[in-house]
mmCIF file of C-alpha atoms in Angstrom:
data_model
loop_
_atom_site.group_PDB
_atom_site.id
_atom_site.type_symbol
_atom_site.label_atom_id
_atom_site.label_comp_id
_atom_site.label_asym_id
_atom_site.label_seq_id
_atom_site.Cartn_x
_atom_site.Cartn_y
_atom_site.Cartn_z
ATOM 1 C CA GLN A 150 104.734 76.236 130.644
ATOM 2 C CA PRO A 151 103.617 79.854 129.992
ATOM 3 C CA CYS A 152 107.082 80.605 128.549
ATOM 4 C CA TRP A 153 106.869 77.636 126.196
ATOM 5 C CA ARG A 154 103.334 78.596 125.193
ATOM 6 C CA GLU A 155 104.398 82.134 124.311
ATOM 7 C CA TYR A 156 107.505 80.916 122.474
ATOM 8 C CA LEU A 157 105.652 78.308 120.379
ATOM 9 C CA THR A 158 102.735 80.647 119.663
ATOM 10 C CA THR A 159 105.140 83.283 118.355
ATOM 11 C CA ARG A 160 106.974 80.756 116.181
ATOM 12 C CA ILE A 161 103.706 79.473 114.734
ATOM 13 C CA GLU A 162 102.357 82.961 113.994
ATOM 14 C CA GLN A 163 105.661 83.890 112.303
ATOM 15 C CA ASN A 164 105.490 80.681 110.231
ATOM 16 C CA MET A 165 108.763 79.490 111.767
ATOM 17 C CA VAL A 166 107.561 76.543 113.812
ATOM 18 C CA VAL A 167 108.763 73.763 111.483
ATOM 19 C CA ASN A 168 112.222 72.617 112.610
ATOM 20 C CA CYS A 169 112.237 75.112 115.491
ATOM 21 C CA THR A 170 114.452 74.149 118.428
ATOM 22 C CA CYS A 171 114.548 74.680 122.174
ATOM 23 C CA PRO A 172 115.008 78.386 123.000
ATOM 24 C CA ILE A 173 118.108 77.583 125.069
ATOM 25 C CA SER A 174 120.983 78.348 122.702
ATOM 26 C CA GLU A 175 123.020 75.236 123.547
ATOM 27 C CA CYS A 176 120.064 72.878 123.125
ATOM 28 C CA ARG A 177 119.167 71.629 119.627
ATOM 29 C CA ALA A 178 116.169 69.532 120.698
ATOM 30 C CA GLN A 179 112.991 70.028 118.680
ATOM 31 C CA PRO A 180 109.536 70.078 120.288
ATOM 32 C CA THR A 181 107.368 67.183 119.126
ATOM 33 C CA THR A 182 103.858 67.561 117.739
ATOM 34 C CA ALA A 183 102.440 65.940 120.874
ATOM 35 C CA PHE A 184 104.328 68.423 123.051
ATOM 36 C CA ILE A 185 103.054 71.401 121.043
ATOM 37 C CA TYR A 186 99.456 70.113 121.307
ATOM 38 C CA SER A 187 99.864 69.790 125.072
ATOM 39 C CA ILE A 188 101.257 73.339 125.461
ATOM 40 C CA VAL A 189 99.266 75.452 122.974
ATOM 41 C CA ALA A 190 95.610 75.776 123.921
ATOM 42 C CA SER A 191 94.318 78.119 121.193
ATOM 43 C CA GLN A 192 92.531 76.216 118.420
ATOM 44 C CA GLU A 193 93.290 79.061 115.999
ATOM 45 C CA ILE A 194 97.043 78.725 116.646
ATOM 46 C CA ILE A 195 96.842 74.923 116.406
ATOM 47 C CA ALA A 196 95.097 75.286 113.018
ATOM 48 C CA LYS A 197 97.966 77.487 111.807
ATOM 49 C CA TYR A 198 100.446 74.901 113.074
ATOM 50 C CA GLU A 199 98.695 72.093 111.190
ATOM 51 C CA LYS A 200 98.677 74.189 108.008
ATOM 52 C CA ALA A 201 102.430 74.745 108.424
ATOM 53 C CA LEU A 202 102.980 71.000 108.808
ATOM 54 C CA LEU A 203 100.902 70.279 105.704
ATOM 55 C CA ARG A 204 102.721 72.936 103.684
ATOM 56 C CA CYS A 205 106.085 71.511 104.758
ATOM 57 C CA TYR A 206 104.992 67.987 103.846
ATOM 58 C CA VAL A 207 103.815 69.007 100.355
ATOM 59 C CA GLU A 208 107.035 70.944 99.695
ATOM 60 C CA CYS A 209 109.122 67.925 100.735
ATOM 61 C CA CYS A 210 107.281 65.495 98.427
ATOM 62 C CA SER A 211 108.489 65.660 94.829
ATOM 63 C CA ASN A 212 105.243 64.170 93.510
ATOM 64 C CA LEU A 213 102.951 66.657 95.273
ATOM 65 C CA THR A 214 102.227 70.302 94.556
ATOM 66 C CA TRP A 215 99.619 72.948 95.260
ATOM 67 C CA CYS A 216 97.079 73.983 92.647
ATOM 68 C CA THR A 217 98.474 77.066 90.888
ATOM 69 C CA ASN A 218 95.136 78.785 90.251
ATOM 70 C CA PRO A 219 95.953 82.532 90.610
ATOM 71 C CA GLN A 220 92.476 83.105 92.059
ATOM 72 C CA GLY A 221 93.497 80.936 95.005
ATOM 73 C CA CYS A 222 92.967 77.227 95.678
ATOM 74 C CA ASP A 223 94.185 75.074 98.573
ATOM 75 C CA GLN A 224 93.927 71.761 96.729
ATOM 76 C CA ILE A 225 96.951 69.417 96.694
ATOM 77 C CA LEU A 226 97.704 67.781 93.338
ATOM 78 C CA LEU A 227 99.539 64.539 92.556
ATOM 79 C CA LYS A 228 102.177 65.148 89.881
ATOM 80 C CA ASP A 229 103.185 61.541 89.248
ATOM 81 C CA GLY A 230 102.827 60.637 85.579
ATOM 82 C CA LEU A 231 100.601 63.589 84.687
ATOM 83 C CA GLY A 232 103.049 65.433 82.428
ATOM 84 C CA TYR A 233 101.696 68.889 81.706
ATOM 85 C CA GLY A 234 99.090 68.478 84.420
ATOM 86 C CA ALA A 235 95.496 67.567 85.066
ATOM 87 C CA ALA A 236 92.435 69.525 86.044
ATOM 88 C CA CYS A 237 92.164 70.306 89.744
ATOM 89 C CA SER A 238 89.232 68.373 91.224
ATOM 90 C CA LYS A 239 88.242 71.417 93.289
ATOM 91 C CA CYS A 240 88.497 74.394 90.892
ATOM 92 C CA SER A 241 89.177 72.696 87.499
ATOM 93 C CA TRP A 242 92.348 74.769 86.972
ATOM 94 C CA ILE A 243 95.019 72.940 84.931
ATOM 95 C CA SER A 244 98.519 73.443 86.338
ATOM 96 C CA CYS A 245 101.857 72.787 84.651
ATOM 97 C CA PHE A 246 104.024 70.447 86.725
ATOM 98 C CA ASN A 247 107.191 70.856 84.641
ATOM 99 C CA CYS A 248 107.880 74.582 85.082
ATOM 100 C CA ASN A 249 106.953 77.583 87.222
ATOM 101 C CA PHE A 250 104.371 78.932 84.775
ATOM 102 C CA PRO A 251 101.035 79.036 86.667
ATOM 103 C CA GLU A 252 98.984 76.995 84.189
ATOM 104 C CA ALA A 253 99.282 74.294 81.551
ATOM 105 C CA HIS A 254 100.340 75.947 78.287
ATOM 106 C CA TYR A 255 100.059 73.308 75.540
ATOM 107 C CA PRO A 256 101.112 73.454 72.700
ATOM 108 C CA ALA A 257 103.874 75.832 73.884
ATOM 109 C CA SER A 258 106.699 74.011 75.645
ATOM 110 C CA CYS A 259 108.016 74.944 79.099
ATOM 111 C CA SER A 260 111.120 76.478 77.521
ATOM 112 C CA HIS A 261 108.876 78.697 75.401
ATOM 113 C CA MET A 262 107.327 80.138 78.559
ATOM 114 C CA SER A 263 110.606 81.402 79.976
ATOM 115 C CA ARG A 264 111.548 85.051 79.817
ATOM 116 C CA MET A 265 112.711 86.621 76.558
ATOM 117 C CA THR A 266 116.181 88.111 76.321
ATOM 118 C CA CYS A 267 117.569 90.721 73.936
ATOM 119 C CA ALA A 268 120.494 89.259 71.965
ATOM 120 C CA LYS A 269 122.299 92.622 71.998
ATOM 121 C CA CYS A 270 122.021 93.910 75.563
ATOM 122 C CA ASN A 271 120.812 90.770 77.407
ATOM 123 C CA HIS A 272 117.775 92.609 78.772
ATOM 124 C CA GLY A 273 115.139 90.154 79.976
ATOM 125 C CA PHE A 274 111.448 90.923 79.839
ATOM 126 C CA CYS A 275 108.160 89.135 80.404
ATOM 127 C CA TRP A 276 106.360 87.633 77.406
ATOM 128 C CA ARG A 277 102.937 88.397 78.823
ATOM 129 C CA CYS A 278 103.240 92.013 80.009
ATOM 130 C CA LEU A 279 106.550 93.180 78.445
ATOM 131 C CA LYS A 280 107.709 94.535 81.805
ATOM 132 C CA PRO A 281 111.455 94.162 82.481
ATOM 133 C CA TRP A 282 112.631 91.284 84.624
ATOM 134 C CA ARG A 283 115.293 93.546 86.142
ATOM 135 C CA PRO A 284 113.740 96.805 87.419
ATOM 136 C CA ASN A 285 117.115 98.590 87.355
ATOM 137 C CA HIS A 286 117.545 98.113 83.583
ATOM 138 C CA LYS A 287 117.694 101.584 81.958
ATOM 139 C CA ASP A 288 118.035 100.867 78.240
ATOM 140 C CA TYR A 289 114.955 98.829 77.353
ATOM 141 C CA TYR A 290 113.589 101.403 74.895
ATOM 142 C CA ASN A 291 117.050 102.526 73.694
ATOM 143 C CA CYS A 292 118.516 99.150 72.736
ATOM 144 C CA SER A 293 121.032 99.585 69.891
ATOM 145 C CA ALA A 294 120.025 96.242 68.354
ATOM 146 C CA MET A 295 117.249 97.889 66.351
ATOM 147 C CA VAL A 296 118.798 97.143 62.947
ATOM 148 C CA SER A 297 116.580 95.942 60.118
ATOM 149 C CA LYS A 298 116.566 92.276 61.154
ATOM 150 C CA ALA A 299 115.961 93.140 64.774
ATOM 151 C CA ALA A 300 113.169 95.519 63.747
ATOM 152 C CA TRP A 301 111.543 92.697 61.780
ATOM 153 C CA GLN A 302 111.858 90.402 64.796
ATOM 154 C CA GLU A 303 110.283 93.041 67.011
ATOM 155 C CA LYS A 304 107.365 93.469 64.598
ATOM 156 C CA ARG A 305 106.950 89.697 64.469
ATOM 157 C CA PHE A 306 107.002 89.535 68.262
ATOM 158 C CA GLN A 307 104.451 92.359 68.546
ATOM 159 C CA ASP A 308 102.108 90.597 66.111
ATOM 160 C CA TYR A 309 102.198 87.324 68.020
ATOM 161 C CA ASN A 310 102.022 89.105 71.370
ATOM 162 C CA GLU A 311 98.935 91.073 70.331
ATOM 163 C CA ARG A 312 97.224 87.865 69.195
ATOM 164 C CA CYS A 313 98.227 86.089 72.400
ATOM 165 C CA THR A 314 96.961 88.962 74.562
ATOM 166 C CA PHE A 315 93.701 89.119 72.609
ATOM 167 C CA HIS A 316 92.991 85.418 73.195
ATOM 168 C CA HIS A 317 93.804 85.717 76.900
ATOM 169 C CA HIS A 318 91.347 88.625 77.210
ATOM 170 C CA ALA A 319 88.753 86.701 75.220
ATOM 171 C CA ARG A 320 89.266 83.740 77.524
ATOM 172 C CA GLU A 321 88.643 85.980 80.556
ATOM 173 C CA PHE A 322 85.424 87.149 78.872
ATOM 174 C CA ALA A 323 84.331 83.515 78.414
ATOM 175 C CA ILE A 324 84.985 82.843 82.114
ATOM 176 C CA SER A 325 83.027 85.957 83.096
ATOM 177 C CA LEU A 326 80.164 84.950 80.783
ATOM 178 C CA ARG A 327 80.075 81.452 82.282
ATOM 179 C CA ASN A 328 79.934 82.896 85.799
ATOM 180 C CA SER A 329 77.105 85.248 84.820
ATOM 181 C CA ILE A 330 75.101 82.427 83.274
ATOM 182 C CA SER A 331 75.663 80.291 86.373
ATOM 183 C CA SER A 332 74.046 83.065 88.422
ATOM 184 C CA ILE A 333 71.092 83.423 86.029
ATOM 185 C CA ARG A 334 70.606 79.672 86.139
ATOM 186 C CA GLU A 335 69.570 79.992 89.797
ATOM 187 C CA MET A 336 66.444 81.941 88.806
ATOM 188 C CA PRO A 337 63.193 79.876 88.914
ATOM 189 C CA LYS A 338 62.001 80.797 85.409
ATOM 190 C CA ILE A 339 65.268 79.876 83.714
ATOM 191 C CA ARG A 340 66.018 76.268 84.478
ATOM 192 C CA ASN A 341 68.124 74.660 81.772
ATOM 193 C CA LEU A 342 71.143 76.617 80.566
ATOM 194 C CA THR A 343 73.545 73.667 80.678
ATOM 195 C CA PHE A 344 74.190 73.818 76.929
ATOM 196 C CA VAL A 345 75.267 77.480 77.225
ATOM 197 C CA LEU A 346 77.576 76.671 80.148
ATOM 198 C CA ASP A 347 79.117 73.837 78.113
ATOM 199 C CA ALA A 348 79.645 76.230 75.195
ATOM 200 C CA CYS A 349 81.392 78.712 77.492
ATOM 201 C CA LYS A 350 83.718 75.984 78.779
ATOM 202 C CA VAL A 351 84.620 74.981 75.218
ATOM 203 C CA LEU A 352 85.150 78.644 74.331
ATOM 204 C CA GLU A 353 87.401 79.153 77.348
ATOM 205 C CA GLN A 354 89.540 76.098 76.443
ATOM 206 C CA ALA A 355 89.782 77.103 72.779
ATOM 207 C CA ARG A 356 90.966 80.621 73.661
ATOM 208 C CA LYS A 357 93.580 79.141 75.973
ATOM 209 C CA VAL A 358 94.933 76.853 73.230
ATOM 210 C CA LEU A 359 94.955 79.711 70.704
ATOM 211 C CA ALA A 360 96.896 81.948 73.118
ATOM 212 C CA TYR A 361 99.633 79.376 73.635
ATOM 213 C CA CYS A 362 99.657 78.519 69.935
ATOM 214 C CA CYS A 363 100.967 82.071 69.472
ATOM 215 C CA VAL A 364 103.867 81.311 71.801
ATOM 216 C CA TYR A 365 104.541 77.999 70.035
ATOM 217 C CA SER A 366 104.422 79.583 66.578
ATOM 218 C CA TYR A 367 106.716 82.454 67.563
ATOM 219 C CA TYR A 368 109.487 80.107 68.668
ATOM 220 C CA ASN A 369 109.053 77.368 66.065
ATOM 221 C CA GLN A 370 111.551 77.717 63.214
ATOM 222 C CA ASP A 371 110.460 74.632 61.230
ATOM 223 C CA THR A 372 108.788 76.211 58.173
ATOM 224 C CA GLU A 373 107.307 72.952 56.879
ATOM 225 C CA SER A 374 105.564 72.028 60.132
ATOM 226 C CA MET A 375 104.565 75.653 60.750
ATOM 227 C CA ASP A 376 102.438 75.710 57.595
ATOM 228 C CA ILE A 377 100.297 72.929 59.077
ATOM 229 C CA VAL A 378 100.219 74.538 62.515
ATOM 230 C CA GLU A 379 99.156 77.910 61.105
ATOM 231 C CA GLN A 380 96.414 76.279 59.010
ATOM 232 C CA GLN A 381 95.041 74.396 62.010
ATOM 233 C CA THR A 382 95.306 77.483 64.224
ATOM 234 C CA GLU A 383 93.481 79.614 61.669
ATOM 235 C CA SER A 384 90.724 77.007 61.408
ATOM 236 C CA LEU A 385 90.356 76.839 65.194
ATOM 237 C CA GLU A 386 90.316 80.626 65.430
ATOM 238 C CA LEU A 387 87.546 80.945 62.841
ATOM 239 C CA LEU A 388 85.385 78.339 64.580
ATOM 240 C CA THR A 389 86.070 79.882 67.992
ATOM 241 C CA ASN A 390 85.108 83.349 66.788
ATOM 242 C CA ALA A 391 81.895 81.881 65.346
ATOM 243 C CA LEU A 392 81.102 80.228 68.683
#
């Protein structure tokens, strides 16, 4: 029993307990949950084991996923029929269920959120931070594609990227402001700041939409529809700035 306890404890701590087999090389038998509970006495190790089982279950279910909030959230979300996603009931973060991008990005499509690639040298780089996808790429700033059309495309990209980055930073400010107001709200003399908190939430959502509108507009080649999109985006931006 002590040998089994040490073996299972090590497998659990190394996150290798799921599908582990008997330590005898010729034996492919797997220890059952009941057997593990009977052998491992530490509640801390058992808790890690149960987390591993839960993680394995979620990863095996196509209609389940973890909340993608980068600040950290252990909530499990149901993907079935939710399209771009729904707000997490625990942290209110809206995840995208159709791609690996960490949050819902409407109106930009999932394909818009993929990495950008230079048509001349095939260098891939991140839309958000401009860092190369391949660290060993040497010619990012010396790409020979910088002819007049490519230069115009780069300027266009920089314009949209600056706007996108600005709205993301402004969104972070709105979140910070909402958190600060939530703290002030706890003070006895200041009781009702709900309307300010609601305004911050609207501001945060508007900045998010404006940021991804930049991505959508950059990729959209339909001139006729883009006139309408740009008009609506400009109107939203003016009202958001006023708020």
